[in-house]
Short mmCIF file of C-alpha atoms and ligand atoms in Angstrom, two decimals:
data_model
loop_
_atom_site.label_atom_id
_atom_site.label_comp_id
_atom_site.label_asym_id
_atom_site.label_seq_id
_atom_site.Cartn_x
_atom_site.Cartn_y
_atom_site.Cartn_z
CA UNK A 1 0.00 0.00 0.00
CA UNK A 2 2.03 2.96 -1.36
CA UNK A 3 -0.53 5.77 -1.02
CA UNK A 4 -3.02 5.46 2.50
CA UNK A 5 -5.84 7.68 2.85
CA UNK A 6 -6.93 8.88 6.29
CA UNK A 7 -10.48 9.96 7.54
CA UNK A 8 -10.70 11.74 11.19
CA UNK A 9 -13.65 11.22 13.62
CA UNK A 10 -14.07 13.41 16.06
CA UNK A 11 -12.50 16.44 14.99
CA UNK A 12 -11.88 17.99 18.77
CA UNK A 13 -8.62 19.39 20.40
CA UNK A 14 -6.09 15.83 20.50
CA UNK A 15 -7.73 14.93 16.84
CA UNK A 16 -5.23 17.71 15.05
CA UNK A 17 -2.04 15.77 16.61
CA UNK A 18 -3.56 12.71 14.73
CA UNK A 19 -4.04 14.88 11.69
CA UNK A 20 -0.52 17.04 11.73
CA UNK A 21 1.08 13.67 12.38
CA UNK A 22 -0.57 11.93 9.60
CA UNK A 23 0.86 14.87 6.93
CA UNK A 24 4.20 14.26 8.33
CA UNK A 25 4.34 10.67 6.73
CA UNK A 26 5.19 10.38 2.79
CA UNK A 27 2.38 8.72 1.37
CA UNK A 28 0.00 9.09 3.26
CA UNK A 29 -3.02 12.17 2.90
CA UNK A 30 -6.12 13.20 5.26
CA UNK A 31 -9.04 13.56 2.71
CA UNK A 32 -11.86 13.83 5.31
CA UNK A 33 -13.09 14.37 8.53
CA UNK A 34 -16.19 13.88 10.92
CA UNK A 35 -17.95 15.54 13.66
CA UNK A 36 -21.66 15.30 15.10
CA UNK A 37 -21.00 19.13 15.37
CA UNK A 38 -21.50 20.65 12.04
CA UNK A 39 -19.88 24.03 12.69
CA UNK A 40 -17.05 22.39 14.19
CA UNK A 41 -15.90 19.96 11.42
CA UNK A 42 -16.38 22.45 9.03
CA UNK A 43 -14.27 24.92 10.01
CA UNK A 44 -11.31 21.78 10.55
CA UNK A 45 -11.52 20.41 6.93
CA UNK A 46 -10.96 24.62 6.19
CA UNK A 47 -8.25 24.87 8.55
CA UNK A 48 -6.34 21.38 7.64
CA UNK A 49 -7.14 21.73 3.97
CA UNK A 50 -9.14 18.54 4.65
CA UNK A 51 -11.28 17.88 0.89
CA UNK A 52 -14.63 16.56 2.60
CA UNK A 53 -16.29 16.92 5.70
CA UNK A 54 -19.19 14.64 7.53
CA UNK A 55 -21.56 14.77 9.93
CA UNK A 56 -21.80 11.13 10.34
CA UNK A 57 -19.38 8.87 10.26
CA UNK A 58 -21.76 5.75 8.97
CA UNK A 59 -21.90 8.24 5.45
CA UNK A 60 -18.19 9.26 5.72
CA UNK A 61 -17.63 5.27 5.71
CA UNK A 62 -20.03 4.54 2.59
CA UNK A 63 -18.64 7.59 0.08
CA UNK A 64 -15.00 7.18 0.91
CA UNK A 65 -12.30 4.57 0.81
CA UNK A 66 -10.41 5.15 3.73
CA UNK A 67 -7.20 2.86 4.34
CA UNK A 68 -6.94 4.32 7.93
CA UNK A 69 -8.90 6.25 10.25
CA UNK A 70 -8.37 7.80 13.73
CA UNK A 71 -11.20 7.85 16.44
CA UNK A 72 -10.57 10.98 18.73
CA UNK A 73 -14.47 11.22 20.02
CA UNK A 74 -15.17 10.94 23.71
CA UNK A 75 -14.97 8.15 25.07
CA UNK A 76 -18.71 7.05 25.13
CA UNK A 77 -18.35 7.16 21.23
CA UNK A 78 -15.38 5.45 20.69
CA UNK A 79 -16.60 1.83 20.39
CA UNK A 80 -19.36 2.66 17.74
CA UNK A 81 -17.24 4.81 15.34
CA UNK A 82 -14.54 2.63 15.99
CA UNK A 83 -16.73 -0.36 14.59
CA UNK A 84 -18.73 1.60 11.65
CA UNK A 85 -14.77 2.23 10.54
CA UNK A 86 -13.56 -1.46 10.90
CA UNK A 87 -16.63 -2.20 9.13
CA UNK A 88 -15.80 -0.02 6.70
CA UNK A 89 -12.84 -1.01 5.47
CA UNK A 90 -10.34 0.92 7.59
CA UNK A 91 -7.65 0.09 9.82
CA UNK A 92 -8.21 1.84 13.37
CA UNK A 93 -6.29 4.17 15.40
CA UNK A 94 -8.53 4.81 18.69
CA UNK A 95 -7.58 7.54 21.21
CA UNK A 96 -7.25 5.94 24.68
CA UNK A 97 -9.16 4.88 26.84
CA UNK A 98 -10.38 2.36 24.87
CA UNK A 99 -14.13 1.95 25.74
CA UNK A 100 -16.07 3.04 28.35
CA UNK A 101 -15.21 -0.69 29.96
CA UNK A 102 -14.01 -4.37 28.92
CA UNK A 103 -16.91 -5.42 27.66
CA UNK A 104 -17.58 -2.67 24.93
CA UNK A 105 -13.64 -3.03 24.46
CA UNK A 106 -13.97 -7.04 23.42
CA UNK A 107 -16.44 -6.19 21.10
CA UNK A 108 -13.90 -3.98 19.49
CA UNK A 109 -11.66 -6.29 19.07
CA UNK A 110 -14.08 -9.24 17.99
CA UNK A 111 -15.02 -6.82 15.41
CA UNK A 112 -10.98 -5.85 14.21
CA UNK A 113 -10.73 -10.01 14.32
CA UNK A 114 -13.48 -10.42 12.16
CA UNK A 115 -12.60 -7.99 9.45
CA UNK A 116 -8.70 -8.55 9.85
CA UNK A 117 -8.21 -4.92 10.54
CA UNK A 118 -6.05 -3.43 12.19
CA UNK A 119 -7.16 -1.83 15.86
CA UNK A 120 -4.37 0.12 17.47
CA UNK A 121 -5.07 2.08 20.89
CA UNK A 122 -3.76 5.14 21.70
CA UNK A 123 -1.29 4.32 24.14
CA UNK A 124 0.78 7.28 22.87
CA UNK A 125 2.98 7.11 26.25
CA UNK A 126 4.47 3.73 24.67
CA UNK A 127 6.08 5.90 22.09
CA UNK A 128 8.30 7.78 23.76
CA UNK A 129 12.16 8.13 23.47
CA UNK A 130 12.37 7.75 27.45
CA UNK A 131 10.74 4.03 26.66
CA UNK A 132 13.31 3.33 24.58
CA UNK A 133 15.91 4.19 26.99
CA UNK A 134 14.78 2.09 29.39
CA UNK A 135 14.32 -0.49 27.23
CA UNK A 136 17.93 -0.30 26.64
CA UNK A 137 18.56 -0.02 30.24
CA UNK A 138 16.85 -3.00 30.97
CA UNK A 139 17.99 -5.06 27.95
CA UNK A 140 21.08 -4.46 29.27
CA UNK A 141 20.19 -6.16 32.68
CA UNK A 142 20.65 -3.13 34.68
CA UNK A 143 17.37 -3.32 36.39
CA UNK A 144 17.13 -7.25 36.89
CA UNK A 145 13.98 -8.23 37.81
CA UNK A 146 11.05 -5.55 37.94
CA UNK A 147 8.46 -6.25 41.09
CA UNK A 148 7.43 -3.09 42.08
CA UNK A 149 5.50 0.46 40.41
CA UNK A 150 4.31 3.68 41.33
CA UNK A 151 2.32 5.36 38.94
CA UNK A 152 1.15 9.53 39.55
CA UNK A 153 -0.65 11.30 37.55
CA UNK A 154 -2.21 14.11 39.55
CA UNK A 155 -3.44 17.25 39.44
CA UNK A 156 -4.72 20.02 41.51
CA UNK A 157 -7.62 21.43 39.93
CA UNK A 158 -7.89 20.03 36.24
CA UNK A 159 -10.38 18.52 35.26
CA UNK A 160 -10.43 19.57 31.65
CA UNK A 161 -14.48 20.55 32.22
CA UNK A 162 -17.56 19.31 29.86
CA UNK A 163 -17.51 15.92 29.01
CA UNK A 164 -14.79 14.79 30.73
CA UNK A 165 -16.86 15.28 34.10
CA UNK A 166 -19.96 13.23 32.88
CA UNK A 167 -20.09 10.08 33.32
CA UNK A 168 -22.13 8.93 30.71
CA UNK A 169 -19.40 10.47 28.14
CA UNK A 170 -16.64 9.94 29.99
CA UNK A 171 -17.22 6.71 31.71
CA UNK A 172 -15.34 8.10 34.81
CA UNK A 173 -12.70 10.87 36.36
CA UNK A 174 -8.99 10.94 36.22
CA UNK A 175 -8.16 7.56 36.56
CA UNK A 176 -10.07 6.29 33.54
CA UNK A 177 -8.61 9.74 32.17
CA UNK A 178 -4.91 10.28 33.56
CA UNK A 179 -4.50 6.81 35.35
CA UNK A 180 -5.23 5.08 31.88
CA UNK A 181 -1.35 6.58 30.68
CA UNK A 182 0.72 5.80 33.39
CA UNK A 183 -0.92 1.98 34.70
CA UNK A 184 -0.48 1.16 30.59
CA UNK A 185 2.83 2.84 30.81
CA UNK A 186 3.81 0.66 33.66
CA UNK A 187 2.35 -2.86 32.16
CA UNK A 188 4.25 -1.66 29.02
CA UNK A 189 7.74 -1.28 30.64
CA UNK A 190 7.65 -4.74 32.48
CA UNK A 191 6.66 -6.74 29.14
CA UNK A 192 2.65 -6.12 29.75
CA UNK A 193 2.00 -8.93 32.49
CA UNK A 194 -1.36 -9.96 32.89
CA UNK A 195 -3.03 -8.15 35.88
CA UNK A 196 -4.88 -10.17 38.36
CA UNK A 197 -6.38 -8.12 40.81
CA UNK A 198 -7.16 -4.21 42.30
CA UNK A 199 -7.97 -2.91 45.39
CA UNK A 200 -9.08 0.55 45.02
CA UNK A 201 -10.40 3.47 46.02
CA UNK A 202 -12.00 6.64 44.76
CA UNK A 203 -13.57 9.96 45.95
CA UNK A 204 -15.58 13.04 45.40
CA UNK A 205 -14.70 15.42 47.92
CA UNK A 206 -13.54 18.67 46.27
CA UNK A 207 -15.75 18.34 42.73
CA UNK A 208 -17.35 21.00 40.63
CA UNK A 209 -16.43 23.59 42.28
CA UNK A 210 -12.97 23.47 43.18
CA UNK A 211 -12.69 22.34 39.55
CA UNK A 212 -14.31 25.87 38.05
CA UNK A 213 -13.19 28.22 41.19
CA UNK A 214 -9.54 27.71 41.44
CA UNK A 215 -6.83 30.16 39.60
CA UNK A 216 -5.34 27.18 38.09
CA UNK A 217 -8.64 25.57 36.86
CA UNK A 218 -8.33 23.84 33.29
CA UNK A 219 -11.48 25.17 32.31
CA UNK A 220 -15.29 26.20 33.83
CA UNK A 221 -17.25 23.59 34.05
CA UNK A 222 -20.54 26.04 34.82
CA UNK A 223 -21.61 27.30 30.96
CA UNK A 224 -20.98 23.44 29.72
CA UNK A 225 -24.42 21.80 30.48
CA UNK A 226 -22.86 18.56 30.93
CA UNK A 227 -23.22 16.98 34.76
CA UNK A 228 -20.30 16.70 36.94
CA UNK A 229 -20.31 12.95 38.53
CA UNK A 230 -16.82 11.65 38.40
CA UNK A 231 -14.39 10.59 40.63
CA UNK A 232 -11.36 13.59 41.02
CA UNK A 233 -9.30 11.12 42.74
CA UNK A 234 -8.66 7.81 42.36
CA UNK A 235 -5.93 5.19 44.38
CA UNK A 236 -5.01 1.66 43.92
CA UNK A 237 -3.23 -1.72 43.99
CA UNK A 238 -2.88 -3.33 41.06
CA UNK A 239 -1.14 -6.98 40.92
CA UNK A 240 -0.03 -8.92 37.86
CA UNK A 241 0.82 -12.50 37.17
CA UNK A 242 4.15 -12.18 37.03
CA UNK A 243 4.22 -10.84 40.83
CA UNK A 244 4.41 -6.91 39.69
CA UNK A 245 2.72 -4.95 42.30
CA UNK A 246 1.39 -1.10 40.87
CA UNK A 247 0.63 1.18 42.91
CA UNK A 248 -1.32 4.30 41.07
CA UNK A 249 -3.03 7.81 41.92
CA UNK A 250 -4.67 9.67 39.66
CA UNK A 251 -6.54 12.98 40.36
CA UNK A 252 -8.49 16.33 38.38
CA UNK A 253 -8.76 17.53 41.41
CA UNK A 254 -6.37 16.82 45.07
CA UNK A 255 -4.82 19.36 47.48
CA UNK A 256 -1.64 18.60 46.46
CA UNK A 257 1.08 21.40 46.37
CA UNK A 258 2.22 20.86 42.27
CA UNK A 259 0.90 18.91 39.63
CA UNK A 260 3.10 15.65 39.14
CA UNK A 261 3.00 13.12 36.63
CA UNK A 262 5.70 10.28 37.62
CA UNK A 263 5.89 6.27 36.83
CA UNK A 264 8.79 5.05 38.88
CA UNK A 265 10.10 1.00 38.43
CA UNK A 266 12.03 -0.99 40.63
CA UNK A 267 13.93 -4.38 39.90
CA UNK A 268 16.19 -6.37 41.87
CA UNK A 269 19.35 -4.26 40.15
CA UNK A 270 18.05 -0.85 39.70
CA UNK A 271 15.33 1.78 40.01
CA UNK A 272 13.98 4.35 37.63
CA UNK A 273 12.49 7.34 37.49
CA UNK A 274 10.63 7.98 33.88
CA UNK A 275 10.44 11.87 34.75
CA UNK A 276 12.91 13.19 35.08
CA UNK A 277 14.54 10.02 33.27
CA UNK A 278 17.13 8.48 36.10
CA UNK A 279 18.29 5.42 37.03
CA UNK A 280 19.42 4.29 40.57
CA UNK A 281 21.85 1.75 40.92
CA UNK A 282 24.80 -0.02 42.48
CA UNK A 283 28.08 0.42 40.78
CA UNK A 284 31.99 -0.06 41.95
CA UNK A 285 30.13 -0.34 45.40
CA UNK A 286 28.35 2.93 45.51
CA UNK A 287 24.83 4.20 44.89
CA UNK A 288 24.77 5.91 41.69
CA UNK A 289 22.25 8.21 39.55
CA UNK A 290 22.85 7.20 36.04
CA UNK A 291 20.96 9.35 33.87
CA UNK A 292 21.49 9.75 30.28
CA UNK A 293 23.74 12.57 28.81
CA UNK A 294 21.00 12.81 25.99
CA UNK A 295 17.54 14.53 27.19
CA UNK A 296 15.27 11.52 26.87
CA UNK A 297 12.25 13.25 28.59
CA UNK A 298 8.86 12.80 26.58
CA UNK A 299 7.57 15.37 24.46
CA UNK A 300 3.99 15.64 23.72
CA UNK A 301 4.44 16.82 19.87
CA UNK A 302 7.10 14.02 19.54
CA UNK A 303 4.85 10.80 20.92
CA UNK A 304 2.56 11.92 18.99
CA UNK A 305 4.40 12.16 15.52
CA UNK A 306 5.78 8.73 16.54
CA UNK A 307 2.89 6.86 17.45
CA UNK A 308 1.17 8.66 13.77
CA UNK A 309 4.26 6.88 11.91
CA UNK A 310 3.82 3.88 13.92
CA UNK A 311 0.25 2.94 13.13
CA UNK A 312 1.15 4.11 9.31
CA UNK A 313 4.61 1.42 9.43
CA UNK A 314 1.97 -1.38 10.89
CA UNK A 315 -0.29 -1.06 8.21
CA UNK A 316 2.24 -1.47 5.60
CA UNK A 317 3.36 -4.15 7.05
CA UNK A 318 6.74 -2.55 8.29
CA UNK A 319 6.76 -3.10 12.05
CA UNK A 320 4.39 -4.87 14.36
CA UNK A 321 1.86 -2.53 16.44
CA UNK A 322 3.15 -1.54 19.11
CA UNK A 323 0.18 -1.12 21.05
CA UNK A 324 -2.48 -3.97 19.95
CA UNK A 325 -6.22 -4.08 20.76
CA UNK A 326 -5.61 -6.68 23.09
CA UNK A 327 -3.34 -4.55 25.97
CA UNK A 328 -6.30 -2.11 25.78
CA UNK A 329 -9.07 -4.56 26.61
CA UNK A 330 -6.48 -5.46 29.18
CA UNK A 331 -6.22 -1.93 30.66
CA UNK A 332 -10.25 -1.68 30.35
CA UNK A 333 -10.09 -4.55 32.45
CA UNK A 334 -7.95 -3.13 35.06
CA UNK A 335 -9.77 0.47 35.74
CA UNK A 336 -12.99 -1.64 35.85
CA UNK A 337 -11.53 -3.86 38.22
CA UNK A 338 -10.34 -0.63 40.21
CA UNK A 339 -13.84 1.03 40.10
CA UNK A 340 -15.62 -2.25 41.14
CA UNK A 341 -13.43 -2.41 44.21
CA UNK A 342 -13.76 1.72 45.08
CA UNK A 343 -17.93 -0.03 44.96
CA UNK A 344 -17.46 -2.86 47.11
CA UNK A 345 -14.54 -1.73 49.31
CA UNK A 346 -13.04 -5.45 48.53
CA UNK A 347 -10.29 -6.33 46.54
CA UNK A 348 -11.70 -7.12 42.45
CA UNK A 349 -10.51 -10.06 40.52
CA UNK A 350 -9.48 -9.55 36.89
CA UNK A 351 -10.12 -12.88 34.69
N1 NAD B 1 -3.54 10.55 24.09
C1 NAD B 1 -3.67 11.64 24.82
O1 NAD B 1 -2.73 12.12 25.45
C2 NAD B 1 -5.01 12.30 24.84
C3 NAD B 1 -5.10 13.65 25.22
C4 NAD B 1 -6.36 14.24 25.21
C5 NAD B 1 -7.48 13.50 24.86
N2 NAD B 1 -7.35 12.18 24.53
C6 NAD B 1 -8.52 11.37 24.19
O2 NAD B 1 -8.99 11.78 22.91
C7 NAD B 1 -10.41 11.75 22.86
C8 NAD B 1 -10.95 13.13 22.49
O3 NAD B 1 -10.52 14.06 23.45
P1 NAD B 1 -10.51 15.64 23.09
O4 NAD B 1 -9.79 16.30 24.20
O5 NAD B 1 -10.04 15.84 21.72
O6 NAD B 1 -12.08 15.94 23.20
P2 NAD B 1 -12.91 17.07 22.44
O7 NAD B 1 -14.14 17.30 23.23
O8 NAD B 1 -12.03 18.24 22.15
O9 NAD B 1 -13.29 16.39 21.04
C9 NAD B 1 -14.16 15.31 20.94
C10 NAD B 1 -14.99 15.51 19.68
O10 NAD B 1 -15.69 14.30 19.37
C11 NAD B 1 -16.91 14.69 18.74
N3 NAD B 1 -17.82 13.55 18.71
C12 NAD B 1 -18.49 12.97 19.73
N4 NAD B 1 -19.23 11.94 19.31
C13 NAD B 1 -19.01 11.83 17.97
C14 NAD B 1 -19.46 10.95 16.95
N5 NAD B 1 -20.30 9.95 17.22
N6 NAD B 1 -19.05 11.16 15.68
C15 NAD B 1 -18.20 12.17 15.38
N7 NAD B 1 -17.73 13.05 16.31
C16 NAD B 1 -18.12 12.88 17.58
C17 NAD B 1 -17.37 15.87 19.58
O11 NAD B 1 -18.34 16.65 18.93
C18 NAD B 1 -16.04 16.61 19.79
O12 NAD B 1 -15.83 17.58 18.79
C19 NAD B 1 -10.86 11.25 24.24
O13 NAD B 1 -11.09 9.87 24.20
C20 NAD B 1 -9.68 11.56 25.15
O14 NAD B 1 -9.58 10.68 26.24
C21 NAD B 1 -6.14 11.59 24.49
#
């Protein structure tokens, strides 16, 4: 396949890293886009030089041939578009999370199994050049064996307002949000064990209007129309099958001095830190720092760019995905797992 054609659903604020990173790989062009909001796509296909627009993407699927498409709705849309464009014809690039939960996820795949498509999640995190350093690291043996995470992503007050705080659209707060990147990231990094239980907990306590009344807010929540029923924090334990314990927080909202975003790994050799990128470990006797004289850190224009290339190398055949259907029914699995136990108050047992 020399030439790919590329079709956009959901034409919202992460949809133009799919579409700038699309136009950065030879051969391949993004001839149309879709939105429910008429206004909205419009004005993309204008700004992207984008030939066609839709309102639906059932029609979009029908009049087009698309090689590839990218789903960047929210989340509570993300499983149907996702199928009209396997059914379609089109490989699948589908923001993260998922699905709104396992179940709707396994359909997903059933469906990319079925058609022999290709269904890639957007586990852009995976993608990053501080993976690949501690890939190396590892490889190398410097970390021996990996049995312990800690996983932050929090924030004071951002929660990034409208559909992101209703559950309905959303299917949940930060940790179906936020926690979704650094739990994958984690899995990722110790060669995606399968997880086997959580023990979790979420809360409510500082909601809509810490979210909207704070100088730092992301964005008001008030002139949205969309409820406000999510978590803003989220904690748990997640085990894995290969005796990997993760331990994660996630919040939009937590009285915590800075916003942080960490994943941290020990092994039996070595420790690291993802960001800043270090390592910790014993050398000539002593207790070192090791970190690289190269700035691995991620960048949020570069995972993107590389996880666009990616998909496009996968679908020619180049390289195998790098982030499969399959570890994102596994993640769906987890956060339900984690919510079901913030329920009961009992630990929940992933099958
Ligand atoms: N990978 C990342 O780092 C990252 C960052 C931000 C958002 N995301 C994910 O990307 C997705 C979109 O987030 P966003 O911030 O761009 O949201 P957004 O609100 O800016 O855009 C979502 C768009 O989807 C459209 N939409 C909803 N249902 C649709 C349907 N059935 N058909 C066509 N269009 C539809 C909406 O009208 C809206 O324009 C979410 O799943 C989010 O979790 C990922």
């Amino acid at each position: 396949m020399s030439n790919i054609k590329a079709g956009i659903i959901g034409t919202g604020g992460i949809s133009v890293h799919h579409t700038n990173g699309y136009k950065r790989v030879p051969g391949v062009e993004v001839v149309a886009c879709c939105d429910i909001d008429e206004a909205k796509v419009k004005a993309y296909a204008e700004k992207h030089n984008i030939p066609r627009w839709y309102t639906d993407c059932r029609e979009m699927m029908e009049k087009e041939e698309l090689d590839v498409v990218s789903v960047t709705t929210w989340n509570s849309a993300h499983k149907d578009c996702t199928i009209t464009a396997l059914r379609g014809g089109a490989h699948v690039l589908c923001e993260k999370p998922m699905a709104m939960n396992a179940a709707e996820a396994e359909e997903m795949l059933a469906v990319s199994k079925e058609t022999g498509k290709l269904l890639q999640v957007g586990f852009v995190r995976r993608f990053g050049s501080d993976v690949e350093a501690f890939n190396d690291f590892r490889d190398a043996g410097m970390l021996g064996d990996i049995y312990y995470a800690k996983a932050t992503y929090l924030r004071r007050s951002g929660c990034p307002g409208g559909w992101f705080g209703d559950k309905e659209y959303s299917g949940g707060g930060p940790l179906i949000d936020l926690g979704v990147h650094v739990i994958d990231l984690v899995r990722y990094l110790a060669g995606c064990p399968k997880p086997v239980s959580a023990y979790g907990a979420t809360y409510n306590n500082l909601g809509k209007d810490r979210a909207s009344g704070s100088e730092q807010a992301w964005s008001s929540l008030d002139d949205t129309g969309y409820k406000y029923n999510i978590e803003d924090f989220a904690t748990a334990l997640i085990r894995f099958d290969n005796g990997l314990t993760l331990s994660v927080e996630a919040s939009f909202n937590l009285n915590v001095k800075r916003d942080t975003g960490n994943v941290s790994i020990y092994g039996t050799k070595g420790g690291v830190n993802m960001s800043p990128f270090e390592i910790y470990t014993d050398m000539g006797g002593r207790f070192v720092n090791v970190s690289p004289a190269q700035n691995v850190d991620f960048d949020f224009v570069q995972i993107f760019n590389a996880e666009m290339k990616g998909f496009i190398d996968t679908v020619r055949g180049e390289q195998p995905c790098k982030a499969p259907a399959e570890d994102g029914v596994e993640l769906m699995k987890i956060l339900d797992a984690v919510y079901e136990s913030a329920r009961t108050g009992h630990e929940a047992l992933i099958k």
